[in-house]
mmCIF file of C-alpha atoms and ligand atoms in Angstrom:
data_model
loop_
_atom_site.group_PDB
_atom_site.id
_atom_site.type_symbol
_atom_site.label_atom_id
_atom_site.label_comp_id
_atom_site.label_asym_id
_atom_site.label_seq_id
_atom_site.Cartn_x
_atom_site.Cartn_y
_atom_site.Cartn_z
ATOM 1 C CA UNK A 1 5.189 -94.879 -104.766
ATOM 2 C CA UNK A 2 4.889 -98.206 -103.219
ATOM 3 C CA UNK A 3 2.415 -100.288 -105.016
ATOM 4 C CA UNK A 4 3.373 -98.406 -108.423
ATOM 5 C CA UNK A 5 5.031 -101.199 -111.181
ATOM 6 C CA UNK A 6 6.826 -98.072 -113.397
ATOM 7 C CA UNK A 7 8.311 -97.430 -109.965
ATOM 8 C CA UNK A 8 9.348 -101.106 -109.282
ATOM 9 C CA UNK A 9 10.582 -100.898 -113.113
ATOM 10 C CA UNK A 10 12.648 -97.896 -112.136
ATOM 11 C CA UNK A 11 14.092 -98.678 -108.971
ATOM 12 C CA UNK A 12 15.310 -102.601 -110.526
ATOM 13 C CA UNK A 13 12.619 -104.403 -108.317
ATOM 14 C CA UNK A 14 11.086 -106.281 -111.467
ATOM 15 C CA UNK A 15 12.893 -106.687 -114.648
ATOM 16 C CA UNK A 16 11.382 -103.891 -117.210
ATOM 17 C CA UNK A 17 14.367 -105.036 -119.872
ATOM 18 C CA UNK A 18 15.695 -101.768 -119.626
ATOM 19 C CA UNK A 19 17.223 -100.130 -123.214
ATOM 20 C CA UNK A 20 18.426 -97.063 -121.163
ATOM 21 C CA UNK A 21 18.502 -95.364 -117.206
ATOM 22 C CA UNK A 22 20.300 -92.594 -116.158
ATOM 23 C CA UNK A 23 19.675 -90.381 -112.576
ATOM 24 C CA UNK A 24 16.142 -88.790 -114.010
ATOM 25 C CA UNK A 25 15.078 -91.325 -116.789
ATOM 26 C CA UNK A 26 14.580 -95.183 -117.025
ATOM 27 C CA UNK A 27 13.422 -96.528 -120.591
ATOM 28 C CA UNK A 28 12.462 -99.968 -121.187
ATOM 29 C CA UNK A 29 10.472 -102.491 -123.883
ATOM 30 C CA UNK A 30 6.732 -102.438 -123.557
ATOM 31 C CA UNK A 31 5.393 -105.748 -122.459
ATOM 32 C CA UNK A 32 2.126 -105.445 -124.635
ATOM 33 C CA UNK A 33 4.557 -104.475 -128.062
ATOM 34 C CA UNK A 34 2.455 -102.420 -130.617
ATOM 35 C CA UNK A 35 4.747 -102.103 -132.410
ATOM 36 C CA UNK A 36 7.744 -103.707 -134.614
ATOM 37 C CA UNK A 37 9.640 -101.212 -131.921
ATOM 38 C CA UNK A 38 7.764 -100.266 -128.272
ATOM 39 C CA UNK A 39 9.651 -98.123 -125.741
ATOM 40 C CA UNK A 40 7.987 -96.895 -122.712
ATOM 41 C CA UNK A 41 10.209 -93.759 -121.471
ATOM 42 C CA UNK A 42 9.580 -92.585 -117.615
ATOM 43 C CA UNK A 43 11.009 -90.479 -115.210
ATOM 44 C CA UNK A 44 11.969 -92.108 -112.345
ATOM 45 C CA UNK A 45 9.944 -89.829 -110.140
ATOM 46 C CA UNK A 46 6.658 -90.712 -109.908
ATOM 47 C CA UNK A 47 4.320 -88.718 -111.602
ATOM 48 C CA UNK A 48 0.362 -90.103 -112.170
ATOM 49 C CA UNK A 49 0.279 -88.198 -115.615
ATOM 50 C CA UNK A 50 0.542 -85.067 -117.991
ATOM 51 C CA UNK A 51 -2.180 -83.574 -115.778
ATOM 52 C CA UNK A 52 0.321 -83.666 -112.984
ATOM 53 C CA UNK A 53 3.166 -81.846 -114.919
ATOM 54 C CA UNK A 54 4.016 -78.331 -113.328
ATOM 55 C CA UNK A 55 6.832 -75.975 -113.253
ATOM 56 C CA UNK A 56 8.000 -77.808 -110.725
ATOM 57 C CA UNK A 57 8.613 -80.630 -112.102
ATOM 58 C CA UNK A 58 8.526 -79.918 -115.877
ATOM 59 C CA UNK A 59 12.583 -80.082 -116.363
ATOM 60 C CA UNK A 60 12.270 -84.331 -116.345
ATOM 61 C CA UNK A 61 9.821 -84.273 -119.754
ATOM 62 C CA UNK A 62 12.191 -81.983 -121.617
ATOM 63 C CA UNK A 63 14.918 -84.168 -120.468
ATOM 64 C CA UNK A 64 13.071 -87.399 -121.527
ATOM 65 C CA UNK A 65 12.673 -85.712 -125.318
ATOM 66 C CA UNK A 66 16.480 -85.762 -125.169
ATOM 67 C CA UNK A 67 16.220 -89.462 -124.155
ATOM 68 C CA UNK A 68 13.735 -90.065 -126.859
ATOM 69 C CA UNK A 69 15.778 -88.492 -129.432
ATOM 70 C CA UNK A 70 19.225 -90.159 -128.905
ATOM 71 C CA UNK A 71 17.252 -93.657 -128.437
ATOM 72 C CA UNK A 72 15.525 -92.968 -131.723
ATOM 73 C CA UNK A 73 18.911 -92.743 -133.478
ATOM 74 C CA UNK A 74 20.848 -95.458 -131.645
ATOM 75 C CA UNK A 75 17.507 -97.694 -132.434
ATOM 76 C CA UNK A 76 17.353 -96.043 -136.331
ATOM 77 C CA UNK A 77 13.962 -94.882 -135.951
ATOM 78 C CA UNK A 78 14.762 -92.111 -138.346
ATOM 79 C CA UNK A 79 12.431 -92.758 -141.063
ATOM 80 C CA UNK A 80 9.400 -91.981 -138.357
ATOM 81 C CA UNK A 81 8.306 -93.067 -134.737
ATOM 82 C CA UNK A 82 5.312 -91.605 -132.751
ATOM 83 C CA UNK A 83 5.237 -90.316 -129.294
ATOM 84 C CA UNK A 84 2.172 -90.706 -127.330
ATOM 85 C CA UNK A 85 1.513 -90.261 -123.783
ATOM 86 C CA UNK A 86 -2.168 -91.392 -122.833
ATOM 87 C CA UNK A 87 -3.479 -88.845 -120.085
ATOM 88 C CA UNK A 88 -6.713 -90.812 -117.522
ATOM 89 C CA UNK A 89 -8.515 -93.820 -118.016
ATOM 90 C CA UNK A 90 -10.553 -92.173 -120.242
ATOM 91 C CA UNK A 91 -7.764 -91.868 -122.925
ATOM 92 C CA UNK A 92 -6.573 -95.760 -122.107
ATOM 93 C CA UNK A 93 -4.338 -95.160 -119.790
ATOM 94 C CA UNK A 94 -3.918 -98.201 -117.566
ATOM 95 C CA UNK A 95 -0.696 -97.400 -115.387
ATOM 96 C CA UNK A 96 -0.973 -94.049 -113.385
ATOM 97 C CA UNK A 97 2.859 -93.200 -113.504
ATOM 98 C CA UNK A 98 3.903 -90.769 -116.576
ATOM 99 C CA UNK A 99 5.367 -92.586 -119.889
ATOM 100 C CA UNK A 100 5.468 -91.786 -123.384
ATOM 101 C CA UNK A 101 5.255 -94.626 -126.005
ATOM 102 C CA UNK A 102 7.745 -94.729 -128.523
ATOM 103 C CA UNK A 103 6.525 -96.606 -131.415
ATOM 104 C CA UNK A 104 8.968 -97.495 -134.671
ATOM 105 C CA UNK A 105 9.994 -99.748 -136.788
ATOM 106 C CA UNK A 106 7.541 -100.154 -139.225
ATOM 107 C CA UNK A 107 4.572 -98.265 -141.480
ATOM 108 C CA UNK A 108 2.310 -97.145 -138.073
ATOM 109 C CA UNK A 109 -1.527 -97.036 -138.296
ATOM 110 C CA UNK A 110 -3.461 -94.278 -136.656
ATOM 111 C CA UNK A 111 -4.501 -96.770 -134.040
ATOM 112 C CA UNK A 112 -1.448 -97.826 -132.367
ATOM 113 C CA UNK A 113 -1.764 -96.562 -128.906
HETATM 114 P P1 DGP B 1 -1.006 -97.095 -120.959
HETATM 115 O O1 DGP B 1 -2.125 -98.014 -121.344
HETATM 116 O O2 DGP B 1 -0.841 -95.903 -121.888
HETATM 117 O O3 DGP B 1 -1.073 -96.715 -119.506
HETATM 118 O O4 DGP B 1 0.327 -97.948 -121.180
HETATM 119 C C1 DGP B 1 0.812 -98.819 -120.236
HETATM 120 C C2 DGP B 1 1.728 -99.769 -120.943
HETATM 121 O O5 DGP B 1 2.533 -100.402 -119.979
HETATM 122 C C3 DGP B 1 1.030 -100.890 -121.709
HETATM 123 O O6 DGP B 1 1.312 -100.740 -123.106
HETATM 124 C C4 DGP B 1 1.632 -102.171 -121.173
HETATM 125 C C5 DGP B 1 2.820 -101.706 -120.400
HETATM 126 N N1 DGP B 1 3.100 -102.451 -119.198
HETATM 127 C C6 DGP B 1 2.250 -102.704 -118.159
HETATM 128 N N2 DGP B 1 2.867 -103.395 -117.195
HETATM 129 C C7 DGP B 1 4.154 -103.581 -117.615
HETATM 130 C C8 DGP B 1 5.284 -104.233 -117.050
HETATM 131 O O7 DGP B 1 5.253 -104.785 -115.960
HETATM 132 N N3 DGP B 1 6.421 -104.228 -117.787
HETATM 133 C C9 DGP B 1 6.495 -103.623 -119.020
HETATM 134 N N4 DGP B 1 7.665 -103.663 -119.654
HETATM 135 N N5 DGP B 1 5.449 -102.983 -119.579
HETATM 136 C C10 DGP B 1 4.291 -102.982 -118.885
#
């Protein structure tokens, strides 16, 4: 999608400081951290949100849970991360391309994200 930064992120038109990328996935550092550790995973293709997940399209999500779970070990999140993905405006979500927040590295409040 053309005016779409996850997809500039993606496709290596702006620096995201990229952790990890393969054919379906691109995960990089969140630029608003809220958290000691803040991954934003995404599939490359663009998708507005969870409302927009069908069967379809469904295979990239499982895939990124892979992602999430090898990144949590290479990154030692063990102890305890959170995964949140917020879905509309409505539930603070300010960029309309799918991504789930990985958030680690220290004692999390309910709050973050
Ligand atoms: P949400 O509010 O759930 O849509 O999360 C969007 C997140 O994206 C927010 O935590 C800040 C982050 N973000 C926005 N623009 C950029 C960017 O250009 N680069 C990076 N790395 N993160 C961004």
């Amino acid at each position: 999608m053309n005016d779409c930064i996850f997809c500039k992120i993606a496709a290596g038109e702006i620096p995201g400081n990229k952790v990890y990328e393969d054919d379906q996935v691109v995960a990089f550092y969140d630029l608003n951290p809220a958290a000691k550790v803040h991954l934003l995973v995404i599939p490359r293709e663009h998708i507005a949100n969870m409302m927009e997940i069908n069967a379809a399209n469904s295979a990239v999500v499982a895939h990124i849970f892979e992602v999430i779970a090898k990144l949590a070990k290479e990154l030692k999140l063990e102890k305890g991360f959170r995964v949140v993905s917020n879905c509309n405006a409505y539930a603070g979500q300010s960029v309309f391309h799918l991504h789930f927040h990985v958030l680690g590295g220290e004692q999390l409040s309910l709050t973050m994200c």
